Short mmCIF file of C-alpha atoms in Angstrom, two decimals:
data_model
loop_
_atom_site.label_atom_id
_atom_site.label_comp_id
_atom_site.label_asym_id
_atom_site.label_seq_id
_atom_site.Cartn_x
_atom_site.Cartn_y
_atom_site.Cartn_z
CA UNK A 1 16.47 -1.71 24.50
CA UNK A 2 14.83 -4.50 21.69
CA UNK A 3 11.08 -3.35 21.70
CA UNK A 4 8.53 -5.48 21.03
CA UNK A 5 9.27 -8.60 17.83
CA UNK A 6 12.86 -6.98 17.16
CA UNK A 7 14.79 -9.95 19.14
CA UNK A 8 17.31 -12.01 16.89
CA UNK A 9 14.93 -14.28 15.09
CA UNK A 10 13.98 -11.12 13.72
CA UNK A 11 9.61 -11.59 14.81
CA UNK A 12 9.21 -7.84 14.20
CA UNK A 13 10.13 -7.86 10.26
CA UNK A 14 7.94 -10.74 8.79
CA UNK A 15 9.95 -9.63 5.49
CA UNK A 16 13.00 -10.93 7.09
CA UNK A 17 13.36 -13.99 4.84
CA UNK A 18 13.14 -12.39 1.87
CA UNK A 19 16.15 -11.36 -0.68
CA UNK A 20 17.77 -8.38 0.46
CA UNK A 21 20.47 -6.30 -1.44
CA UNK A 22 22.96 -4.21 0.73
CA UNK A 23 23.93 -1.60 -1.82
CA UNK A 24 27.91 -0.87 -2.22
CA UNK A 25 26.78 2.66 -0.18
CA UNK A 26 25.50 0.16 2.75
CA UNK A 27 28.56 -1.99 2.28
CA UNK A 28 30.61 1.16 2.94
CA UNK A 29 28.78 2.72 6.00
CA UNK A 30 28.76 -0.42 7.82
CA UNK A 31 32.72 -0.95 7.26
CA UNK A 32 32.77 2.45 8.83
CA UNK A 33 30.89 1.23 12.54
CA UNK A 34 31.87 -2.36 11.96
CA UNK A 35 35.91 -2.33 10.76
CA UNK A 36 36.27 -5.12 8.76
CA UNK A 37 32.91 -7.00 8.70
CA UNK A 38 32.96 -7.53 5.34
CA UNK A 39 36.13 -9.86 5.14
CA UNK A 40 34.45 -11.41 8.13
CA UNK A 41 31.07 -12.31 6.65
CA UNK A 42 33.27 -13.45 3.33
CA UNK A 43 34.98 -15.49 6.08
CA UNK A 44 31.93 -17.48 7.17
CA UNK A 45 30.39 -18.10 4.01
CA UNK A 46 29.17 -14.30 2.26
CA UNK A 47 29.86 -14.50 -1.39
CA UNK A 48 31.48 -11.21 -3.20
CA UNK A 49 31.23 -10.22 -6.66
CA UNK A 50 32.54 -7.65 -8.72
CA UNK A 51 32.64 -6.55 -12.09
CA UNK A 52 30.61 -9.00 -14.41
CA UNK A 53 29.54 -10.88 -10.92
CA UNK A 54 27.12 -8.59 -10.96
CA UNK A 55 24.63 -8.67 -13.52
CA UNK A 56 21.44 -6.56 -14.52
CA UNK A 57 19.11 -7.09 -17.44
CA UNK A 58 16.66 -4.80 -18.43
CA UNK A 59 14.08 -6.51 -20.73
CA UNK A 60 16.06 -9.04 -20.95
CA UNK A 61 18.88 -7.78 -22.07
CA UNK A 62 22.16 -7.97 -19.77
CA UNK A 63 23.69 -4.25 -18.95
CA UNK A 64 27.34 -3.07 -20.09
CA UNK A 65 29.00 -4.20 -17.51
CA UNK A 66 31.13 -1.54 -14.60
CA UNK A 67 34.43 -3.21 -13.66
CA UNK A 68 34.34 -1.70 -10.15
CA UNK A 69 31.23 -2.36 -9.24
CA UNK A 70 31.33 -4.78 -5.96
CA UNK A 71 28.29 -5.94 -4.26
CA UNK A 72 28.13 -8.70 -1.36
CA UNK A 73 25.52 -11.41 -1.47
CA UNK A 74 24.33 -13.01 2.05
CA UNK A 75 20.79 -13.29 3.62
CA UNK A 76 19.78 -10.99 6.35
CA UNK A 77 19.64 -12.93 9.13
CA UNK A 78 23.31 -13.89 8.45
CA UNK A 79 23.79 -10.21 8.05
CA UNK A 80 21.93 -8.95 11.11
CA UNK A 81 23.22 -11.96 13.37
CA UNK A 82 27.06 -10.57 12.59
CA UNK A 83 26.25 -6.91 13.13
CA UNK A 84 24.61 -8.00 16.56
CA UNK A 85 27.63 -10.08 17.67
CA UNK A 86 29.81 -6.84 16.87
CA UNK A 87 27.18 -4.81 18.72
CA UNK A 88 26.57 -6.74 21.58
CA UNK A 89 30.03 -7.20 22.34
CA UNK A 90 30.65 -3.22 23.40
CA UNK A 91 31.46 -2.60 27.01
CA UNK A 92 29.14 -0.04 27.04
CA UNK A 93 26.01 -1.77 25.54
CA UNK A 94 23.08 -3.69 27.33
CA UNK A 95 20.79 -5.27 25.96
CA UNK A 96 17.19 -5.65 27.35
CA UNK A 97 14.40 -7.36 25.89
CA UNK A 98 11.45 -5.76 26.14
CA UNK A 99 7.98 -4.32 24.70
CA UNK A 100 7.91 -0.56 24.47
CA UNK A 101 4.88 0.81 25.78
CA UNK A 102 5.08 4.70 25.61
CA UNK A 103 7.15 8.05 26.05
CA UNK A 104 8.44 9.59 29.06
CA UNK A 105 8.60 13.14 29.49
CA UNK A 106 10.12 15.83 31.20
CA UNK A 107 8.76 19.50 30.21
CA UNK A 108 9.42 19.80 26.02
CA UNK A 109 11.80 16.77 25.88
CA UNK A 110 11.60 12.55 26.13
CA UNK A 111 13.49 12.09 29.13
CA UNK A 112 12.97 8.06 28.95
CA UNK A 113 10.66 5.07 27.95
CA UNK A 114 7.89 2.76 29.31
CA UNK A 115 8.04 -0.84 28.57
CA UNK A 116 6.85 -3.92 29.47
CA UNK A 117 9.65 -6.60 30.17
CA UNK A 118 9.16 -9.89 27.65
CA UNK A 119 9.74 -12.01 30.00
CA UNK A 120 6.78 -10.61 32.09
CA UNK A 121 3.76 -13.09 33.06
CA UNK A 122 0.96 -11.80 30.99
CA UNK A 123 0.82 -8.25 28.78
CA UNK A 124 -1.43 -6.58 31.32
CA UNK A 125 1.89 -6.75 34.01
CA UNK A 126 2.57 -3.33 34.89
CA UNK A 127 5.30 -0.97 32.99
CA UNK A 128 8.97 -0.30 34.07
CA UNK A 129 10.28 2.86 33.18
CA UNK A 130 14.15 3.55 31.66
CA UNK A 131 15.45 6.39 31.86
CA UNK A 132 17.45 8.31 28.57
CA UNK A 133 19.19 11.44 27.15
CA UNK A 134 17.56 10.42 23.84
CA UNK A 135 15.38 7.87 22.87
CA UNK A 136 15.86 6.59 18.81
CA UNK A 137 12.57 4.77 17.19
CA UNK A 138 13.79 2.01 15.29
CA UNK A 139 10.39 0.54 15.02
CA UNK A 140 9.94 -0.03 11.94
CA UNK A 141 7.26 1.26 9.22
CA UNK A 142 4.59 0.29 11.86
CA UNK A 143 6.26 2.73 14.42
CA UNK A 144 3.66 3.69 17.22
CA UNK A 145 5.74 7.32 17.77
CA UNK A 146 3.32 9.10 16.04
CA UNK A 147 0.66 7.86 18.50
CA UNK A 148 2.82 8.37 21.15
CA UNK A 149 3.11 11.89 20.30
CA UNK A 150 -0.44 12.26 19.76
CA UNK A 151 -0.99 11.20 23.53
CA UNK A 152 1.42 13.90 24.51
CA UNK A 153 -0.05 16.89 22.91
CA UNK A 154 2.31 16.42 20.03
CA UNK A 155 1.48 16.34 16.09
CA UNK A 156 2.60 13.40 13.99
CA UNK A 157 4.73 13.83 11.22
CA UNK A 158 2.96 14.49 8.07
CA UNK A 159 3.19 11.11 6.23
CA UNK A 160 3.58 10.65 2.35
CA UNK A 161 1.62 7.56 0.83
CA UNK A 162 2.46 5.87 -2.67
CA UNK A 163 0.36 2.65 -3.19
CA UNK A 164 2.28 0.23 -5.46
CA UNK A 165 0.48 -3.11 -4.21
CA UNK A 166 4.30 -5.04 -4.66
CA UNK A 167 4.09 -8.99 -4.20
CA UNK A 168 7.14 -11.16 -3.87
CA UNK A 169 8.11 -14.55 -2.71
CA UNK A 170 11.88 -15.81 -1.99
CA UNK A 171 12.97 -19.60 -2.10
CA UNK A 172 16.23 -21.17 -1.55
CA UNK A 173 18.17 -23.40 -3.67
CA UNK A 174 21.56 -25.24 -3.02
CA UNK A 175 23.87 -24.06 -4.73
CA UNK A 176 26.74 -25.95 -6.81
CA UNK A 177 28.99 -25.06 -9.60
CA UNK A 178 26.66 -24.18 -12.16
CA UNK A 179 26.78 -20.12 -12.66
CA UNK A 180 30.66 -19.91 -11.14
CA UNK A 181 30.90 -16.01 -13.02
CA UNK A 182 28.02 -14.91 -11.23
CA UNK A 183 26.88 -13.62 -7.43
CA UNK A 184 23.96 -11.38 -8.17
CA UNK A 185 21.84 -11.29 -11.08
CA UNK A 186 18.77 -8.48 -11.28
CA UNK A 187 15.73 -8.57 -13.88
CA UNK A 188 13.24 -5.39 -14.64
CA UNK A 189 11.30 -4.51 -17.13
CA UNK A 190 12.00 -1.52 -18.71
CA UNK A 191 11.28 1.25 -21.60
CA UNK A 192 11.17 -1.42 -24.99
CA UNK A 193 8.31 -3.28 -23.11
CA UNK A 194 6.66 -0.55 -21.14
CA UNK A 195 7.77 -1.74 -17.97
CA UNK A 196 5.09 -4.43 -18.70
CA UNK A 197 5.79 -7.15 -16.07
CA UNK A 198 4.56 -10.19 -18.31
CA UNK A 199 6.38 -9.22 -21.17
CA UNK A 200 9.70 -8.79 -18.76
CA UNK A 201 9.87 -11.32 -15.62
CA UNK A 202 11.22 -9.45 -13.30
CA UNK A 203 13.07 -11.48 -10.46
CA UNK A 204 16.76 -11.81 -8.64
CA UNK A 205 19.19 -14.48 -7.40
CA UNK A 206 22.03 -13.87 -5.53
CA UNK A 207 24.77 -15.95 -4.41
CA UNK A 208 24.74 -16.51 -0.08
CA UNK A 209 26.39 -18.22 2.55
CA UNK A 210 25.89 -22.03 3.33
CA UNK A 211 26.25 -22.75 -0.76
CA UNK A 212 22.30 -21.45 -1.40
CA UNK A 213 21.12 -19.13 -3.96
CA UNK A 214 18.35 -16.58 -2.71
CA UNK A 215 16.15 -16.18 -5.56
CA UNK A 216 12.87 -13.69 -5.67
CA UNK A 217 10.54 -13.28 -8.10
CA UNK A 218 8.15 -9.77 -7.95
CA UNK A 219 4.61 -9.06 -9.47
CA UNK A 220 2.28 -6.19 -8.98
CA UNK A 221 -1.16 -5.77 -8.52
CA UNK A 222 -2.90 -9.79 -9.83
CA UNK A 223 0.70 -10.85 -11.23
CA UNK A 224 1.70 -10.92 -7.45
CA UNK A 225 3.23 -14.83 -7.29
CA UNK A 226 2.37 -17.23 -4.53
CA UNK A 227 3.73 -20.19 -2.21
CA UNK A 228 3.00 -22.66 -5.60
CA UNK A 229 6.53 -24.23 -6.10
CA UNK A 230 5.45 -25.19 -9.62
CA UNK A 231 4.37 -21.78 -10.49
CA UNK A 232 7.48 -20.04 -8.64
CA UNK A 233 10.05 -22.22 -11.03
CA UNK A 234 7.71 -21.68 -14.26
CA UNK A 235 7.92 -18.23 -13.67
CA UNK A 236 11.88 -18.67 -13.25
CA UNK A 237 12.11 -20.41 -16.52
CA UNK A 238 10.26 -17.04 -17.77
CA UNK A 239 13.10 -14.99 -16.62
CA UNK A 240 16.49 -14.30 -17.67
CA UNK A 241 19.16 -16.91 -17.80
CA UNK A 242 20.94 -16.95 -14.70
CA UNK A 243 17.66 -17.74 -13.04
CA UNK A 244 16.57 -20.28 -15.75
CA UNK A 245 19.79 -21.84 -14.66
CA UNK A 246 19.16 -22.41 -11.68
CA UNK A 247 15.02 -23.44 -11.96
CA UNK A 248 16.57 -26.19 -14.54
CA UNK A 249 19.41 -27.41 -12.49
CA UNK A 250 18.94 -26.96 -8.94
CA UNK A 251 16.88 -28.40 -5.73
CA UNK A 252 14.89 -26.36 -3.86
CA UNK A 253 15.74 -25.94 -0.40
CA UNK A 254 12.38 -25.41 1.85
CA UNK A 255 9.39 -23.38 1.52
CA UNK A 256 8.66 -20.40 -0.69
CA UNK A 257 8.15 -17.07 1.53
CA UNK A 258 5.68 -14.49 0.60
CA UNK A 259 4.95 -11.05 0.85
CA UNK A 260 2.96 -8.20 0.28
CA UNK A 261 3.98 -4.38 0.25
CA UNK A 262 1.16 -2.40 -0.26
CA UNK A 263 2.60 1.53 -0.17
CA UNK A 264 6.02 3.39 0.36
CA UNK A 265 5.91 5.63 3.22
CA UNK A 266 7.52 8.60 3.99
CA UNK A 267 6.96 11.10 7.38
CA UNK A 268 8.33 14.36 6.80
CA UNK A 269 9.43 15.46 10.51
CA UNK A 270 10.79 18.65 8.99
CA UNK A 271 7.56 19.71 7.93
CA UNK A 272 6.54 19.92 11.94
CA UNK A 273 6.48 23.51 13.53
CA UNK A 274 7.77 21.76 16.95
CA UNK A 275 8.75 18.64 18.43
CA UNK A 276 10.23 17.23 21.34
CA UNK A 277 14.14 16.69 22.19
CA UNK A 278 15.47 13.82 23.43
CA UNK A 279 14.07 12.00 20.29
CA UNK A 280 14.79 10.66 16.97
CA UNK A 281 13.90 8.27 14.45
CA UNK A 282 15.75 5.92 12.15
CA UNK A 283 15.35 3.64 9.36
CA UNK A 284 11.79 2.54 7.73
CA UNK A 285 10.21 4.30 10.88
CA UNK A 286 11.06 7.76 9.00
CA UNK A 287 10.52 5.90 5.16
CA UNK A 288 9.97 2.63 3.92
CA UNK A 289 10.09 2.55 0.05
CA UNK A 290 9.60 -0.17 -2.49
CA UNK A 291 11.88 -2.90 -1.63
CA UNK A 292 12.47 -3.82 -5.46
CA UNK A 293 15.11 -0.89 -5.91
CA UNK A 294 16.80 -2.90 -2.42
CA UNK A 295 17.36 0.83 -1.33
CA UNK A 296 16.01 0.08 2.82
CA UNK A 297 19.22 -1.53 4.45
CA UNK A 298 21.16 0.98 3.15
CA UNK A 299 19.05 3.50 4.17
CA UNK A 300 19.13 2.23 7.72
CA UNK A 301 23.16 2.53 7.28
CA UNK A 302 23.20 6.03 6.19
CA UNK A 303 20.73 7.18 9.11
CA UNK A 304 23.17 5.85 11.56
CA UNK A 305 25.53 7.94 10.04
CA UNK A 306 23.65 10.83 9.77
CA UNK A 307 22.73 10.78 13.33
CA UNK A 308 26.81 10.17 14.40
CA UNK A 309 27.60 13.00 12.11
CA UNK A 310 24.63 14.96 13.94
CA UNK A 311 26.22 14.15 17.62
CA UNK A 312 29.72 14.68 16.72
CA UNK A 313 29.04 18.53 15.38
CA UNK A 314 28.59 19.27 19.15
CA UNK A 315 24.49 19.10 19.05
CA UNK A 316 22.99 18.31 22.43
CA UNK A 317 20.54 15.25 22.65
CA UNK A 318 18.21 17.25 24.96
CA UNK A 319 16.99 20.01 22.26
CA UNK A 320 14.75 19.10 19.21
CA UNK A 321 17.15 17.26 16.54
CA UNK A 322 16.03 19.68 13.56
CA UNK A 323 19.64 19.51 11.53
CA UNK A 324 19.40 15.77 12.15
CA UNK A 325 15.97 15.26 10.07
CA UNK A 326 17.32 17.53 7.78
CA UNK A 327 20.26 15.78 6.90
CA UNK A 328 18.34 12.72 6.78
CA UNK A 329 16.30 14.13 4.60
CA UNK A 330 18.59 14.82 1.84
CA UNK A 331 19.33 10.71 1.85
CA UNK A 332 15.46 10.32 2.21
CA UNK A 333 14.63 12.49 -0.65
CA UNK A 334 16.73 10.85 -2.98
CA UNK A 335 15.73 7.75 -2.32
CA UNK A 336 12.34 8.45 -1.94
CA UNK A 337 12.75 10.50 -5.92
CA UNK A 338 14.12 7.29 -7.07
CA UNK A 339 11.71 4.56 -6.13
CA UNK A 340 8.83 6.71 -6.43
CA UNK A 341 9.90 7.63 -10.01
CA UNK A 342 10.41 4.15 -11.01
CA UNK A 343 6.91 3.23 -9.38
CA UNK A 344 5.30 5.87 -11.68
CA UNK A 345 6.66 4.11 -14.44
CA UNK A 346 4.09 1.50 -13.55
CA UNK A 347 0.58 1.14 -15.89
CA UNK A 348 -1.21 0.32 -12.14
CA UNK A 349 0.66 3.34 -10.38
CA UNK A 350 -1.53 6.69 -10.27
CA UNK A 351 0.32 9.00 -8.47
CA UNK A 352 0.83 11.75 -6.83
CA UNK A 353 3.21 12.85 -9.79
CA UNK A 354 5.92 15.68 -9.12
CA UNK A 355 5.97 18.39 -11.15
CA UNK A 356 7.28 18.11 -14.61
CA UNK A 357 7.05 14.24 -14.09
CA UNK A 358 7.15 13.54 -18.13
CA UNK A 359 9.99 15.15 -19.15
CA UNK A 360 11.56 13.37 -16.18
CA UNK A 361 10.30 10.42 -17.03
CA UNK A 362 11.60 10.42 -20.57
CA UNK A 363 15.13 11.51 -19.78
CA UNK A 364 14.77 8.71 -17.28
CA UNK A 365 14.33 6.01 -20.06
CA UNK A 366 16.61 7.72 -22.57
CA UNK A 367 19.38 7.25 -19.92
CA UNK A 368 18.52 3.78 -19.04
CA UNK A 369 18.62 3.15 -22.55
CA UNK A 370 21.85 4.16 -22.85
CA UNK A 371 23.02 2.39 -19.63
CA UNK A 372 21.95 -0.90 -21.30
CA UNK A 373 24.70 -0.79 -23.98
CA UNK A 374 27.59 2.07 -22.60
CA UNK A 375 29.79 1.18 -19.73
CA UNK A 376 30.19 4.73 -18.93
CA UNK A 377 26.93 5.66 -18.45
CA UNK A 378 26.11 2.86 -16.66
CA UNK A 379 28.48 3.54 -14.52
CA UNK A 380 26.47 7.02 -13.52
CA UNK A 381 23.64 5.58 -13.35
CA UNK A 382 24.49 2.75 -10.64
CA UNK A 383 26.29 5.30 -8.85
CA UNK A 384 22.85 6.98 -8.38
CA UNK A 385 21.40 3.28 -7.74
CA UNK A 386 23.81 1.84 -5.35
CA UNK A 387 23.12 5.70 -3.75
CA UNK A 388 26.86 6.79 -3.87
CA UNK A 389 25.31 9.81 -5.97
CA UNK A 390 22.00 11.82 -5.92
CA UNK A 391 19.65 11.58 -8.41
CA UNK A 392 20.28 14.34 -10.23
CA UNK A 393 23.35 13.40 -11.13
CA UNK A 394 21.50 11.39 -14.42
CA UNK A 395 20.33 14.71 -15.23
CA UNK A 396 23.69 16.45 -15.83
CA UNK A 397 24.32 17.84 -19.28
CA UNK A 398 27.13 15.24 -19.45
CA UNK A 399 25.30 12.48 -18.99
CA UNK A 400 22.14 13.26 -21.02
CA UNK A 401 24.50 14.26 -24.07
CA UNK A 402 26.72 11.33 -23.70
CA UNK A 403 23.30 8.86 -23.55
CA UNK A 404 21.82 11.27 -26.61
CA UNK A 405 25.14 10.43 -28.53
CA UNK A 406 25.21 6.44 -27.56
CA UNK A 407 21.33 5.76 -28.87
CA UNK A 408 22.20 8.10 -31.53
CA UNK A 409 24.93 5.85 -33.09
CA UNK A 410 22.95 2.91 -31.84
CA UNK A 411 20.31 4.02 -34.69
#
C-alpha cells in the first residue's frame, strides 16, 4: 500500500527535487534487489564517474584523488521512477493508493491497517481495513506510528533531536561539454577555516540524465540561500571551480527549489521495554539525518537489507522484530555518529555532545587533514563516508599514525 503523498510524483517528500547522492554502499544494495539497474539507469541517461570524476574539496582545496571510487549521478525522481517500474512489475505485488489512517490489532501484534482509499469522495469517507502478517512504516520523518501506538496503549520510541537549522536550494542547468572529467563535484568547509561557511562555500553539482547538471548550494542558520537566481549563481561563482564553471557558462533550466531542515532525528525502538509484532519501520521514519553528508537513500537501502537478512534467519513476522532494530541500529548508529559529529563541528551547533567529543573531534580534523593530500587515507576515510566501513575505522592506530606521519612531512 502507498499511504498518504507517497504516489510517483513523489507529494509526500517536498525534498524530492533536491540533489541527492546515492552513496557507492546504496549503489551496491540496490544492485542486490534490482540486478542490473545500474547499467539500466546509465542506459537512459544516468551519468557514472569514477576515479577523478569524482571530486571533493575541502576549503577549497580538491582531495587526493581514490582510483576506485565510483559514484552514479541522476536525480531522484529518475531514480525512484526506475526502482518502481522494477517493483511494480512483480507478480506478487499490488499496488493500492491510499491514505493510512491507523493500526489494526489482534492481541500483542498489528494484524493489518486502516486507510482511506485516495480516490474516495471527501476525507471524512469511511476507512477500509487490509489485512497483514506485518505492516512496515515507510512514512517518512513525519511518521504518525508513534501516535498510532500511543492510541493503542503503546509507548513511542524514545526520539533523539539535533537542531542544525540546514537551508539549501537546487537548480538545474543544461549541460554541454564544458567539465567532460567530471560527474560529481562536493564543497565543505573544513578545519583551516573553522568550518566557517562564508569563508568556504559549500555547494555540489553532479552530472544527471537528460544532459542537466543538479547543482545545490547549503547555508546554515541566516546564510540559508533563497529562490534569488542572481544570488544562487553569485554564490556559485563563490565556490569551487567546477561550480564556477558552470554559473559562468551555462543556462539555467527552471526554478530554484528550496528547503529547510531544521533537526536530525533519530527513534531508538531498542530502547522500548515492549512493542508489538507484526511491525516495523524503515528509512527516515526510524532516522533522518542531515542531508549534506547524502547518507538517507542509502540508509533506506541498507534497512531493506537489514530487514531481508532479518526474515531470511527464520524470524517470524508475528513476534516483536527486536534483532531487526538491532541490526538496524548498528547502520543507524554509524550514521547517526557521523553526521552528528560533523554537525558539532558547526559554530551554531550546541549539542548534545558524546562523551569525549574533543579528542574526537581533533582526531577527526587531523585525519581529514591528511585525507586532503594522501590517497591512502582518503581512501579510509570515504570508505567510512560512502558507509562501506564504520566509523571507527578512522580511529584505527593505522590510520591515525599514517595521517600523523603525512601532516608531519607536510610541515
Amino acid at each position: 500500500m502507498e499511504s498518504d503523498g507517497t504516489d510517483s510524483a513523489g507529494q509526500g517528500a517536498p525534498h524530492r527535487s533536491q540533489l541527492h547522492a546515492l552513496l557507492s554502499m546504496g549503489e551496491t544494495q540496490l544492485n542486490r534487489w534490482f540486478p542490473g539497474i545500474t547499467e539500466d539507469l546509465i542506459r537512459h541517461g544516468a551519468q557514472v564517474g569514477s576515479g577523478p570524476a569524482i571530486q571533493y574539496y575541502v576549503d577549497g582545496v580538491l582531495k587526493a584523488c581514490v582510483p576506485d571510487s565510483m559514484m552514479l549521478g541522476a536525480t531522484r525522481p529518475f531514480l525512484e521512477d526506475h526502482m518502481r517500474q522494477r517493483v511494480v512489475a512483480l507478480p506478487n505485488v499490488q499496488v493500492r493508493a491510499a491514505r493510512a489512517t491507523g493500526l489494526l490489532f489482534t492481541g500483542s501484534r498489528v494484524c493489518g491497517v486502516r486507510f482511506q482509499p485516495r480516490d474516495s469522495v471527501t476525507l471524512c469517507s469511511g476507512n477500509e481495513e487490509l489485512d497483514a502478517d506485518l505492516v512496515v512504516d515507510a512514512m517518512g520523518r513525519s511518521s504518525r506510528l508513534g501516535t498510532w501506538l500511543r492510541e493503542h496503549g503503546w509507548d513511542e520510541p524514545p526520539l533523539d533531536r539535533m537542531r542544525v537549522d540546514l537551508g539549501y536550494a537546487t537548480a538545474l542547468f543544461h549541460r554541454g561539454q564544458e567539465l567532460p572529467g567530471t560527474v560529481i563535484a562536493h564543497a565543505s568547509p573544513g578545519p583551516s577555516t573553522g568550518y566557517e561557511q562564508r569563508l568556504s562555500e559549500p555547494g555540489a553539482l553532479t552530472a544527471v540524465e537528460a544532459n542537466r547538471w543538479s547543482v545545490v548550494i547549503a547555508g546554515y542558520g541566516e546564510y540559508k540561500p533563497d529562490r534569488d537566481p542572481v544570488e544562487f549563481l553569485r554564490r556559485m561563482r563563490r565556490c569551487v571551480a567546477p561550480l564556477r564553471e558552470v554559473a559562468g557558462n551555462c543556462e539555467l533550466d527552471g526554478d530554484i527549489q528550496t528547503f529547510h531542515f531544521r533537526e536530525s532525528r533519530r527513534r531508538n525502538f531498542t530502547r522500548l521495554n515492549r512493542f508489538p509484532g507484526g511491525l516495523l519501520a524503515v528509512g527516515d521514519a526510524v532516522a533522518s539525518v542531515n542531508p549534506a553528508y547524502g547518507q538517507g537513500l542509502t540508509l533506506a537501502t541498507l534497512a531493506a537489507s537489514s530487514l531481508s537478512a532479518h526474515l531470511r534467519a527464520g524470524a517470524s513476522p508475528r513476534v516483536p522484530a527486536w534483532n531487526y532494530f538491532r541490526r538496524l541500529g548498528v547502520v543507524v548508529n554509524a550514521a547517526w555518529q557521523v553526521s552528528t559529529t560533523a554537525d558539532l563541528a558547526q559554530p551554531h551547533v550546541t549539542g548534545p555532545y558524546p562523551r569525549g567529543y574533543r579528542m574526537i573531534r581533533w582526531a577527526g580534523d587531523k585525519v581529514l587533514e591528511a585525507s586532503v593530500i594522501d590517497t591512502a587515507v582518503n581512501a579510509e576515510f570515504m570508505a567510512v563516508v560512502n558507509m562501506h566501513k564504520h566509523p571507527r575505522a578512522l580511529a584505527k592506530p593505522r590510520t591515525l599514525l599514517r595521517a600523523a606521519r603525512v601532516l608531519a612531512t607536510r610541515r
